[in-house]
Amino acid sequence: MKWIRLIFLIQLGWVSISNAQTADTSLGTSTLREELKMIMTTLKETHPGMNVFGQQKEFVSNYHKVDSLLSLKDQISNIQYYRLVNEWLVNLQDGHFKFLPQHKNYPFYFNDTNVLPLIVRFDDKGQLIVANMENARYRGMILSCINGQKAEHFIPQLLKNMIVDGRSEAGAYSQLEQYFSAWYSDYIDNPNSFTVELTDAESGVVHLANLTGINYDKWKELDKKVGFLSTQQAHTIIHDSIAVLRIPGFSSDKKEMRKFFESAFTDFKELKIKHLLIDVRGNEGGYDRLGKDLYSYIALADFEYYKHIEIAFKKSSEFTYKQHVWVPKYLSLLKMFIKPNDKGTYYFTKHNNFGTHKPQKNGFKGNVWFLQDGLSFSATTEMLSRAKGDKRGQFAGTETGGSYKYDCSGTFVFLNLPTSKFTIGIPIGEYQMAVPDDDNPMGRGIMPDLKVLPTVNDIIENKDVVLEKVLKQIESKSLKVVDSR
């Protein structure tokens, strides 16, 4: 699978189920500096993509800065340590990488009982808009200040703590708005109450509101009422010539999903659909073979998918801190497929996505639009990379969260940190797609041809403005590169 859910970690027994971790536990910096060394050493031994985007020099430099800061103090709280190390680990530029305190509700690590009682979304001006909160009168207003700190200060601080692939801006913005209340608590402040300034988007009038924090369950209820994307796979006929294929994830039953693909594309052929909109917004990945399977239904010629899967090690017994590292037992059974390369690392040589693949007989030959966003990630971005490389369609929405051509994912090893009790999840495969360099900026997500961001009114009305814009483009028969703003 191309992503990892917390339930998987829990089943392994490697991340503890507990209440949110106490934020003010005092930790000795001498042992934390050893822990920091443990993280760096294990990353060098296990992570295959530490320089895939040219990021290694900055990553190492920032490691020394963190170590130097720790050396200046005798004690530090665990939340201060977490914030310090997380900001460094962001420089790894690996969206699959995990840095996890013990917790019950992801990612409410240090507080799940008294969090900001609102849901926010970014609008087309980069403003945080209240999409939902208990007092409906504030919906659609700009969140401009929290406890005396202006948005222009806390938004950049939060963005630089988002762990994303490469330098995907949309990936960072999408993660931030997805769990804003949690991230504010994790990286900014953990107050008992909130005084917020909410600015009317039309009049500019500022409203002051004193808010009481809510628990995770109440926050989740607020969150459920925001959004229009279906969580169920479906194919819908808009009218005689246009269809929408909604794929919210590649993580459902593989056999059933393949049946769904076969049924949907059979219908498209029988109905003589000319324009197909493949909606993978919010699709964070899943089984990587399903991404390749989907592409085979729109491919116009034979295609290659994976170029290689590179890994950094073959024997986990040689790890410096092996007593603190958990490695899946099945990995030892795959050693026969791990071969040395001329780079001093290894290639994993067995995967169904290697080789040349043929288009499906009942595949779609018409015009394709891909609807994507900053949460389109992992196996989803692999499929989109293949489409981008083949110029198979137009891309609408925002930049993807996953980077073009590269991702580090697959199997994970886990480093259990003995002092802080945090867990590091390290993906051990660097996947490179068999696609050209293209004109997509290195280290960025797949850039859209039609960039669409919601206005304040779109957010208030919960409107699917991306779908609307694409349908208008099809109706006008204009397939040129445009920006909606």
Short mmCIF file of C-alpha atoms in Angstrom, two decimals:
data_model
loop_
_atom_site.label_atom_id
_atom_site.label_comp_id
_atom_site.label_asym_id
_atom_site.label_seq_id
_atom_site.Cartn_x
_atom_site.Cartn_y
_atom_site.Cartn_z
CA MET A 1 0.00 0.00 0.00
CA LYS A 2 1.14 3.54 -0.69
CA TRP A 3 0.02 5.19 2.53
CA ILE A 4 -0.21 4.14 6.15
CA ARG A 5 -3.13 4.73 8.48
CA LEU A 6 -2.90 5.02 12.23
CA ILE A 7 -5.00 1.89 12.67
CA PHE A 8 -2.19 -0.03 10.99
CA LEU A 9 0.32 1.32 13.48
CA ILE A 10 -2.04 0.49 16.32
CA GLN A 11 -2.44 -3.08 15.10
CA LEU A 12 1.33 -3.41 15.13
CA GLY A 13 1.37 -2.29 18.73
CA TRP A 14 3.95 0.31 17.83
CA VAL A 15 1.97 3.47 18.53
CA SER A 16 0.19 3.43 21.86
CA ILE A 17 -3.52 4.07 22.25
CA SER A 18 -3.77 6.57 25.06
CA ASN A 19 -5.12 9.96 25.89
CA ALA A 20 -3.42 12.90 24.22
CA GLN A 21 0.14 13.11 25.49
CA THR A 22 0.85 15.47 28.40
CA ALA A 23 2.45 18.56 26.88
CA ASP A 24 4.50 19.79 29.83
CA THR A 25 6.46 16.66 30.78
CA SER A 26 10.05 17.76 31.39
CA LEU A 27 12.79 15.88 29.52
CA GLY A 28 16.56 16.04 29.94
CA THR A 29 18.29 17.44 26.87
CA SER A 30 21.37 15.22 27.17
CA THR A 31 19.25 12.13 26.45
CA LEU A 32 17.23 14.02 23.84
CA ARG A 33 20.42 14.89 21.96
CA GLU A 34 21.23 11.18 21.88
CA GLU A 35 17.71 10.57 20.60
CA LEU A 36 18.25 13.18 17.88
CA LYS A 37 21.43 11.37 16.84
CA MET A 38 19.44 8.14 16.81
CA ILE A 39 16.91 9.67 14.39
CA MET A 40 19.58 10.98 12.01
CA THR A 41 21.60 7.77 12.05
CA THR A 42 18.55 5.57 11.42
CA LEU A 43 17.37 7.82 8.60
CA LYS A 44 20.76 7.56 6.90
CA GLU A 45 20.64 3.78 7.21
CA THR A 46 17.03 3.27 6.09
CA HIS A 47 15.63 6.20 4.10
CA PRO A 48 16.26 5.92 0.34
CA GLY A 49 15.25 9.43 -0.71
CA MET A 50 17.12 11.84 1.53
CA ASN A 51 18.37 13.75 -1.50
CA VAL A 52 15.81 12.96 -4.18
CA PHE A 53 14.86 16.64 -4.37
CA GLY A 54 18.32 17.98 -3.49
CA GLN A 55 17.26 18.54 0.12
CA GLN A 56 19.98 16.67 2.02
CA LYS A 57 22.38 19.59 2.60
CA GLU A 58 19.68 21.72 4.22
CA PHE A 59 18.38 18.74 6.20
CA VAL A 60 21.82 18.01 7.71
CA SER A 61 22.45 21.70 8.40
CA ASN A 62 19.16 22.01 10.30
CA TYR A 63 19.95 18.87 12.27
CA HIS A 64 23.03 20.58 13.67
CA LYS A 65 20.98 23.68 14.48
CA VAL A 66 18.49 21.63 16.50
CA ASP A 67 21.29 19.82 18.31
CA SER A 68 22.92 23.18 19.12
CA LEU A 69 19.65 24.57 20.51
CA LEU A 70 19.20 21.52 22.74
CA SER A 71 22.73 21.93 24.06
CA LEU A 72 21.81 25.35 25.49
CA LYS A 73 19.29 23.94 27.99
CA ASP A 74 19.26 21.26 30.66
CA GLN A 75 15.53 20.51 30.40
CA ILE A 76 12.81 20.99 27.81
CA SER A 77 9.13 20.03 27.74
CA ASN A 78 8.07 17.22 25.44
CA ILE A 79 5.85 19.51 23.35
CA GLN A 80 8.74 21.96 22.88
CA TYR A 81 10.93 19.06 21.83
CA TYR A 82 8.27 17.78 19.46
CA ARG A 83 7.87 21.19 17.83
CA LEU A 84 11.61 21.66 17.46
CA VAL A 85 12.22 18.24 15.90
CA ASN A 86 9.13 18.27 13.69
CA GLU A 87 10.17 21.55 12.07
CA TRP A 88 13.53 19.94 11.27
CA LEU A 89 11.98 16.71 9.91
CA VAL A 90 9.80 18.69 7.49
CA ASN A 91 13.04 19.31 5.57
CA LEU A 92 13.16 15.61 4.69
CA GLN A 93 10.41 16.47 2.18
CA ASP A 94 8.74 13.08 2.49
CA GLY A 95 4.97 13.21 2.87
CA HIS A 96 4.77 9.54 3.90
CA PHE A 97 7.20 10.00 6.79
CA LYS A 98 5.61 9.87 10.27
CA PHE A 99 6.61 11.57 13.52
CA LEU A 100 4.06 10.49 16.10
CA PRO A 101 3.63 11.13 19.81
CA GLN A 102 1.45 8.64 21.68
CA HIS A 103 -2.14 9.64 21.10
CA LYS A 104 -5.72 8.49 20.77
CA ASN A 105 -7.09 10.77 18.06
CA TYR A 106 -4.86 11.66 15.12
CA PRO A 107 -3.41 14.30 14.95
CA PHE A 108 -4.62 15.74 18.27
CA TYR A 109 -1.38 14.71 19.92
CA PHE A 110 -1.27 16.91 23.02
CA ASN A 111 -4.86 18.05 23.39
CA ASP A 112 -8.10 16.37 22.32
CA THR A 113 -10.36 17.78 25.03
CA ASN A 114 -10.16 21.55 24.60
CA VAL A 115 -9.51 22.54 20.98
CA LEU A 116 -10.59 25.41 18.74
CA PRO A 117 -14.34 24.96 18.07
CA LEU A 118 -14.31 25.70 14.36
CA ILE A 119 -13.57 24.28 10.91
CA VAL A 120 -11.72 26.43 8.40
CA ARG A 121 -10.94 26.46 4.68
CA PHE A 122 -8.60 28.62 2.62
CA ASP A 123 -10.24 30.82 -0.01
CA ASP A 124 -8.82 32.08 -3.31
CA LYS A 125 -7.05 34.93 -1.50
CA GLY A 126 -5.25 32.68 0.97
CA GLN A 127 -7.50 33.74 3.85
CA LEU A 128 -8.74 31.31 6.49
CA ILE A 129 -12.52 31.24 6.23
CA VAL A 130 -14.76 29.80 8.93
CA ALA A 131 -16.54 26.95 7.16
CA ASN A 132 -18.38 25.74 10.24
CA MET A 133 -18.75 26.46 13.95
CA GLU A 134 -21.51 26.17 16.54
CA ASN A 135 -22.48 29.84 16.19
CA ALA A 136 -23.67 29.96 12.58
CA ARG A 137 -23.49 33.77 12.39
CA TYR A 138 -19.70 33.53 12.04
CA ARG A 139 -19.72 31.18 9.04
CA GLY A 140 -17.98 32.77 6.06
CA MET A 141 -15.98 35.22 8.18
CA ILE A 142 -12.20 35.52 8.02
CA LEU A 143 -10.30 34.09 10.98
CA SER A 144 -7.90 37.00 11.43
CA CYS A 145 -6.58 36.66 14.99
CA ILE A 146 -6.40 34.11 17.83
CA ASN A 147 -5.50 35.20 21.36
CA GLY A 148 -3.77 38.31 20.11
CA GLN A 149 -1.75 36.58 17.35
CA LYS A 150 -2.57 37.68 13.81
CA ALA A 151 -3.23 35.16 11.04
CA GLU A 152 -0.33 36.52 9.00
CA HIS A 153 1.95 35.27 11.78
CA PHE A 154 0.44 31.92 12.78
CA ILE A 155 -0.39 30.69 9.25
CA PRO A 156 3.27 30.69 8.07
CA GLN A 157 4.31 29.11 11.37
CA LEU A 158 1.82 26.28 10.87
CA LEU A 159 2.64 25.79 7.18
CA LYS A 160 6.32 25.20 7.91
CA ASN A 161 5.33 22.31 10.18
CA MET A 162 3.37 20.41 7.52
CA ILE A 163 5.24 17.29 6.38
CA VAL A 164 4.71 17.07 2.61
CA ASP A 165 6.28 15.56 -0.48
CA GLY A 166 8.97 17.82 -1.89
CA ARG A 167 7.79 21.42 -1.79
CA SER A 168 4.10 20.95 -2.54
CA GLU A 169 2.40 24.18 -1.48
CA ALA A 170 -1.11 22.83 -1.99
CA GLY A 171 -0.19 19.77 0.07
CA ALA A 172 0.75 21.98 3.01
CA TYR A 173 -2.34 24.20 2.71
CA SER A 174 -4.66 21.19 2.40
CA GLN A 175 -3.21 19.47 5.46
CA LEU A 176 -3.40 22.67 7.46
CA GLU A 177 -7.07 23.32 6.76
CA GLN A 178 -7.94 19.63 7.19
CA TYR A 179 -6.89 19.54 10.87
CA PHE A 180 -6.43 23.20 11.73
CA SER A 181 -7.63 22.92 15.34
CA ALA A 182 -5.22 20.06 16.02
CA TRP A 183 -2.24 21.71 14.37
CA TYR A 184 -2.86 24.96 16.26
CA SER A 185 -2.68 23.03 19.49
CA ASP A 186 0.32 20.94 18.41
CA TYR A 187 2.46 23.79 17.06
CA ILE A 188 1.21 27.15 18.37
CA ASP A 189 -0.57 27.14 21.74
CA ASN A 190 -2.66 25.05 24.12
CA PRO A 191 -4.86 27.63 25.92
CA ASN A 192 -7.95 26.94 28.02
CA SER A 193 -10.02 29.47 26.07
CA PHE A 194 -9.84 31.39 22.81
CA THR A 195 -10.45 35.02 21.99
CA VAL A 196 -10.73 35.26 18.23
CA GLU A 197 -11.17 38.10 15.78
CA LEU A 198 -13.49 37.30 12.91
CA THR A 199 -13.62 39.74 10.02
CA ASP A 200 -16.67 40.09 7.78
CA ALA A 201 -15.40 39.36 4.26
CA GLU A 202 -17.68 41.98 2.67
CA SER A 203 -17.86 44.86 5.14
CA GLY A 204 -14.52 44.43 6.88
CA VAL A 205 -16.22 44.74 10.26
CA VAL A 206 -14.29 42.88 12.97
CA HIS A 207 -16.20 40.75 15.48
CA LEU A 208 -14.63 39.65 18.76
CA ALA A 209 -15.70 36.23 20.02
CA ASN A 210 -14.78 34.44 23.23
CA LEU A 211 -14.84 30.71 22.54
CA THR A 212 -14.69 27.70 24.81
CA GLY A 213 -12.74 24.73 23.52
CA ILE A 214 -14.47 21.50 22.55
CA ASN A 215 -13.42 17.87 22.63
CA TYR A 216 -12.43 15.74 19.65
CA ASP A 217 -15.86 14.13 19.22
CA LYS A 218 -17.60 17.51 18.96
CA TRP A 219 -14.92 18.79 16.60
CA LYS A 220 -15.45 15.73 14.42
CA GLU A 221 -19.17 16.44 14.23
CA LEU A 222 -18.48 19.98 13.06
CA ASP A 223 -16.03 18.66 10.48
CA LYS A 224 -18.49 16.12 9.05
CA LYS A 225 -20.84 18.92 8.02
CA VAL A 226 -18.23 20.51 5.73
CA GLY A 227 -17.47 19.13 2.29
CA PHE A 228 -19.22 17.86 -0.78
CA LEU A 229 -16.93 15.09 -2.04
CA SER A 230 -18.40 11.61 -1.94
CA THR A 231 -16.51 8.99 0.06
CA GLN A 232 -17.97 6.25 -2.15
CA GLN A 233 -16.62 5.21 -5.53
CA ALA A 234 -19.16 5.87 -8.26
CA HIS A 235 -19.59 6.68 -11.91
CA THR A 236 -22.18 9.26 -12.87
CA ILE A 237 -23.47 10.29 -16.28
CA ILE A 238 -23.82 14.10 -16.36
CA HIS A 239 -25.53 14.05 -19.75
CA ASP A 240 -25.21 12.19 -23.03
CA SER A 241 -21.49 12.81 -23.58
CA ILE A 242 -20.00 13.55 -20.13
CA ALA A 243 -19.32 11.19 -17.23
CA VAL A 244 -17.69 11.56 -13.82
CA LEU A 245 -15.68 8.73 -12.26
CA ARG A 246 -15.32 9.34 -8.53
CA ILE A 247 -12.40 7.51 -6.87
CA PRO A 248 -12.06 8.61 -3.21
CA GLY A 249 -9.32 6.08 -2.46
CA PHE A 250 -7.45 3.04 -3.71
CA SER A 251 -7.79 1.24 -0.40
CA SER A 252 -11.00 -0.73 -0.76
CA ASP A 253 -11.21 -4.37 -1.73
CA LYS A 254 -8.90 -4.80 -4.72
CA LYS A 255 -11.06 -7.39 -6.42
CA GLU A 256 -14.21 -5.30 -6.01
CA MET A 257 -12.51 -2.15 -7.28
CA ARG A 258 -11.32 -3.93 -10.41
CA LYS A 259 -14.90 -5.08 -11.01
CA PHE A 260 -16.00 -1.48 -10.54
CA PHE A 261 -13.48 -0.27 -13.15
CA GLU A 262 -14.64 -2.93 -15.61
CA SER A 263 -18.32 -2.08 -15.12
CA ALA A 264 -17.82 1.69 -15.30
CA PHE A 265 -15.73 1.67 -18.47
CA THR A 266 -18.04 -0.81 -20.13
CA ASP A 267 -20.87 1.67 -19.51
CA PHE A 268 -18.80 4.56 -20.85
CA LYS A 269 -18.18 2.64 -24.05
CA GLU A 270 -21.79 1.58 -24.51
CA LEU A 271 -23.05 5.11 -23.83
CA LYS A 272 -20.44 6.61 -26.18
CA ILE A 273 -19.12 9.01 -23.57
CA LYS A 274 -16.81 11.64 -25.08
CA HIS A 275 -15.60 13.47 -21.96
CA LEU A 276 -14.53 11.65 -18.78
CA LEU A 277 -13.86 13.50 -15.53
CA ILE A 278 -11.77 11.39 -13.13
CA ASP A 279 -12.23 12.86 -9.65
CA VAL A 280 -9.39 11.94 -7.28
CA ARG A 281 -9.68 14.91 -4.91
CA GLY A 282 -9.05 13.84 -1.34
CA ASN A 283 -7.69 10.50 -2.58
CA GLU A 284 -4.61 9.94 -0.41
CA GLY A 285 -3.67 6.67 -2.09
CA GLY A 286 -3.87 2.99 -1.25
CA TYR A 287 -2.93 -0.10 -3.24
CA ASP A 288 -0.48 1.03 -5.90
CA ARG A 289 -1.54 -1.63 -8.42
CA LEU A 290 -5.01 -0.11 -8.52
CA GLY A 291 -3.56 3.19 -9.72
CA LYS A 292 -1.90 1.37 -12.59
CA ASP A 293 -5.10 -0.60 -13.27
CA LEU A 294 -7.12 2.60 -13.53
CA TYR A 295 -4.62 4.15 -15.91
CA SER A 296 -4.80 1.09 -18.17
CA TYR A 297 -8.43 2.02 -18.88
CA ILE A 298 -7.50 5.43 -20.28
CA ALA A 299 -4.09 4.63 -21.82
CA LEU A 300 -3.90 5.13 -25.59
CA ALA A 301 -0.84 2.91 -26.09
CA ASP A 302 1.40 0.44 -24.28
CA PHE A 303 2.97 2.08 -21.24
CA GLU A 304 5.51 1.59 -18.48
CA TYR A 305 4.64 2.51 -14.92
CA TYR A 306 7.45 2.06 -12.38
CA LYS A 307 11.04 2.66 -13.45
CA HIS A 308 12.59 1.40 -10.22
CA ILE A 309 12.11 1.01 -6.48
CA GLU A 310 15.29 1.93 -4.61
CA ILE A 311 15.99 0.94 -1.02
CA ALA A 312 18.88 1.87 1.27
CA PHE A 313 19.57 -1.43 3.07
CA LYS A 314 19.32 -5.19 2.78
CA LYS A 315 20.14 -6.38 6.31
CA SER A 316 18.35 -4.76 9.22
CA SER A 317 20.68 -6.62 11.58
CA GLU A 318 23.33 -4.00 10.72
CA PHE A 319 21.31 -1.03 12.02
CA THR A 320 23.15 0.98 14.65
CA TYR A 321 20.09 1.22 16.90
CA LYS A 322 18.50 -2.08 15.91
CA GLN A 323 17.11 -2.68 19.42
CA HIS A 324 14.84 0.33 18.91
CA VAL A 325 13.83 -0.41 15.30
CA TRP A 326 10.89 -2.58 14.29
CA VAL A 327 11.15 -4.18 10.84
CA PRO A 328 8.28 -6.20 9.27
CA LYS A 329 9.11 -9.91 9.46
CA TYR A 330 8.04 -10.49 5.87
CA LEU A 331 10.85 -8.23 4.67
CA SER A 332 13.38 -11.01 5.28
CA LEU A 333 11.43 -13.21 2.86
CA LEU A 334 11.91 -10.65 0.09
CA LYS A 335 15.72 -10.55 0.21
CA MET A 336 15.96 -12.58 -3.00
CA PHE A 337 14.42 -9.63 -4.85
CA ILE A 338 16.80 -7.02 -3.39
CA LYS A 339 19.75 -6.45 -5.72
CA PRO A 340 22.71 -4.06 -5.38
CA ASN A 341 22.98 -1.20 -7.86
CA ASP A 342 25.89 0.99 -9.00
CA LYS A 343 24.81 3.79 -6.61
CA GLY A 344 25.80 1.87 -3.50
CA THR A 345 22.17 1.17 -2.59
CA TYR A 346 19.73 -1.52 -3.76
CA TYR A 347 16.85 -2.03 -6.14
CA PHE A 348 13.77 -4.04 -5.27
CA THR A 349 13.12 -5.98 -8.45
CA LYS A 350 9.72 -7.62 -7.91
CA HIS A 351 6.53 -5.63 -8.49
CA ASN A 352 3.54 -5.99 -10.77
CA ASN A 353 3.89 -2.35 -11.81
CA PHE A 354 7.24 -3.05 -13.51
CA GLY A 355 7.40 -3.84 -17.21
CA THR A 356 5.21 -2.86 -20.14
CA HIS A 357 1.45 -2.74 -19.73
CA LYS A 358 -1.29 -2.72 -22.34
CA PRO A 359 -4.44 -0.61 -22.50
CA GLN A 360 -7.69 -2.34 -21.60
CA LYS A 361 -9.76 -3.53 -24.54
CA ASN A 362 -12.79 -1.58 -23.35
CA GLY A 363 -10.69 1.42 -22.38
CA PHE A 364 -11.74 5.04 -22.85
CA LYS A 365 -10.31 6.90 -25.86
CA GLY A 366 -12.00 10.28 -25.47
CA ASN A 367 -11.10 13.47 -23.64
CA VAL A 368 -10.06 13.16 -19.99
CA TRP A 369 -10.06 15.68 -17.17
CA PHE A 370 -8.46 14.93 -13.80
CA LEU A 371 -9.95 16.70 -10.77
CA GLN A 372 -7.21 16.92 -8.13
CA ASP A 373 -6.26 18.76 -4.93
CA GLY A 374 -3.61 18.98 -2.25
CA LEU A 375 -4.80 15.71 -0.70
CA SER A 376 -4.33 13.79 -3.97
CA PHE A 377 -1.32 11.81 -2.86
CA SER A 378 0.79 8.66 -3.07
CA ALA A 379 -0.65 5.98 -5.41
CA THR A 380 -3.02 8.64 -6.75
CA THR A 381 -0.17 10.95 -7.73
CA GLU A 382 1.64 8.03 -9.34
CA MET A 383 -1.34 7.48 -11.63
CA LEU A 384 -1.56 11.22 -12.32
CA SER A 385 2.20 11.33 -13.04
CA ARG A 386 1.77 8.67 -15.70
CA ALA A 387 -1.12 10.63 -17.22
CA LYS A 388 0.87 13.87 -17.05
CA GLY A 389 3.88 12.23 -18.67
CA ASP A 390 1.73 10.91 -21.50
CA LYS A 391 -0.18 14.21 -21.81
CA ARG A 392 -3.30 12.12 -21.36
CA GLY A 393 -5.80 14.76 -20.36
CA GLN A 394 -6.17 18.08 -18.58
CA PHE A 395 -5.69 18.66 -14.84
CA ALA A 396 -8.01 20.87 -12.80
CA GLY A 397 -8.09 22.06 -9.20
CA THR A 398 -4.82 22.69 -7.36
CA GLU A 399 -1.35 21.25 -7.26
CA THR A 400 -1.34 17.70 -5.91
CA GLY A 401 0.00 16.82 -2.48
CA GLY A 402 2.20 14.08 -3.90
CA SER A 403 5.17 15.04 -6.06
CA TYR A 404 5.49 14.38 -9.77
CA LYS A 405 7.57 11.30 -10.64
CA TYR A 406 8.91 10.43 -7.16
CA ASP A 407 7.60 9.24 -3.82
CA CYS A 408 9.06 7.41 -0.83
CA SER A 409 6.57 4.87 0.44
CA GLY A 410 5.78 1.16 0.50
CA THR A 411 6.87 -0.80 3.56
CA PHE A 412 7.72 1.09 6.76
CA VAL A 413 10.23 0.52 9.52
CA PHE A 414 9.54 2.10 12.91
CA LEU A 415 11.98 3.72 15.32
CA ASN A 416 10.75 3.86 18.92
CA LEU A 417 12.41 6.78 20.71
CA PRO A 418 13.25 5.76 24.30
CA THR A 419 13.14 9.14 26.06
CA SER A 420 10.29 11.06 24.43
CA LYS A 421 8.33 7.87 23.62
CA PHE A 422 7.60 9.30 20.16
CA THR A 423 7.58 6.99 17.13
CA ILE A 424 9.26 7.59 13.78
CA GLY A 425 7.75 5.83 10.74
CA ILE A 426 10.20 5.58 7.82
CA PRO A 427 9.14 4.44 4.33
CA ILE A 428 11.91 2.32 2.88
CA GLY A 429 11.15 2.45 -0.86
CA GLU A 430 11.91 5.34 -3.20
CA TYR A 431 9.54 4.86 -6.12
CA GLN A 432 10.43 6.46 -9.43
CA MET A 433 7.86 6.55 -12.18
CA ALA A 434 8.83 5.72 -15.77
CA VAL A 435 7.86 9.21 -16.94
CA PRO A 436 9.79 12.08 -18.56
CA ASP A 437 11.04 15.04 -16.54
CA ASP A 438 8.38 17.17 -18.21
CA ASP A 439 8.08 20.87 -17.46
CA ASN A 440 6.64 20.23 -14.01
CA PRO A 441 8.84 21.99 -11.39
CA MET A 442 11.16 19.58 -9.57
CA GLY A 443 9.91 18.68 -6.12
CA ARG A 444 6.45 20.10 -6.68
CA GLY A 445 3.15 18.31 -7.02
CA ILE A 446 1.48 17.92 -10.39
CA MET A 447 0.49 21.42 -11.42
CA PRO A 448 -3.04 22.00 -12.75
CA ASP A 449 -3.83 23.27 -16.24
CA LEU A 450 -6.99 24.84 -14.84
CA LYS A 451 -6.30 26.28 -11.40
CA VAL A 452 -9.46 26.63 -9.32
CA LEU A 453 -9.72 27.91 -5.75
CA PRO A 454 -12.98 28.61 -3.89
CA THR A 455 -14.25 32.09 -3.07
CA VAL A 456 -15.75 32.92 0.30
CA ASN A 457 -19.24 32.36 -1.12
CA ASP A 458 -18.21 29.01 -2.58
CA ILE A 459 -17.08 27.91 0.90
CA ILE A 460 -20.28 29.12 2.55
CA GLU A 461 -22.45 27.38 -0.03
CA ASN A 462 -20.29 24.21 0.00
CA LYS A 463 -20.09 24.51 -3.76
CA ASP A 464 -18.06 22.22 -6.02
CA VAL A 465 -16.52 25.03 -8.02
CA VAL A 466 -13.85 22.76 -9.62
CA LEU A 467 -16.49 20.56 -11.23
CA GLU A 468 -18.43 23.65 -12.35
CA LYS A 469 -15.37 25.19 -14.01
CA VAL A 470 -14.45 21.99 -15.83
CA LEU A 471 -17.98 21.52 -17.15
CA LYS A 472 -17.94 25.10 -18.43
CA GLN A 473 -14.61 24.43 -20.15
CA ILE A 474 -16.03 21.37 -21.85
CA GLU A 475 -19.15 23.23 -22.90
CA SER A 476 -17.08 26.02 -24.41
CA LYS A 477 -14.77 23.42 -25.98
CA SER A 478 -11.81 25.40 -24.65
CA LEU A 479 -9.01 23.13 -23.49
CA LYS A 480 -6.32 25.81 -23.16
CA VAL A 481 -4.35 26.38 -19.97
CA VAL A 482 -6.17 28.92 -17.84
CA ASP A 483 -6.18 30.24 -14.28
CA SER A 484 -9.58 30.79 -12.70
CA ARG A 485 -8.43 33.69 -10.56
#
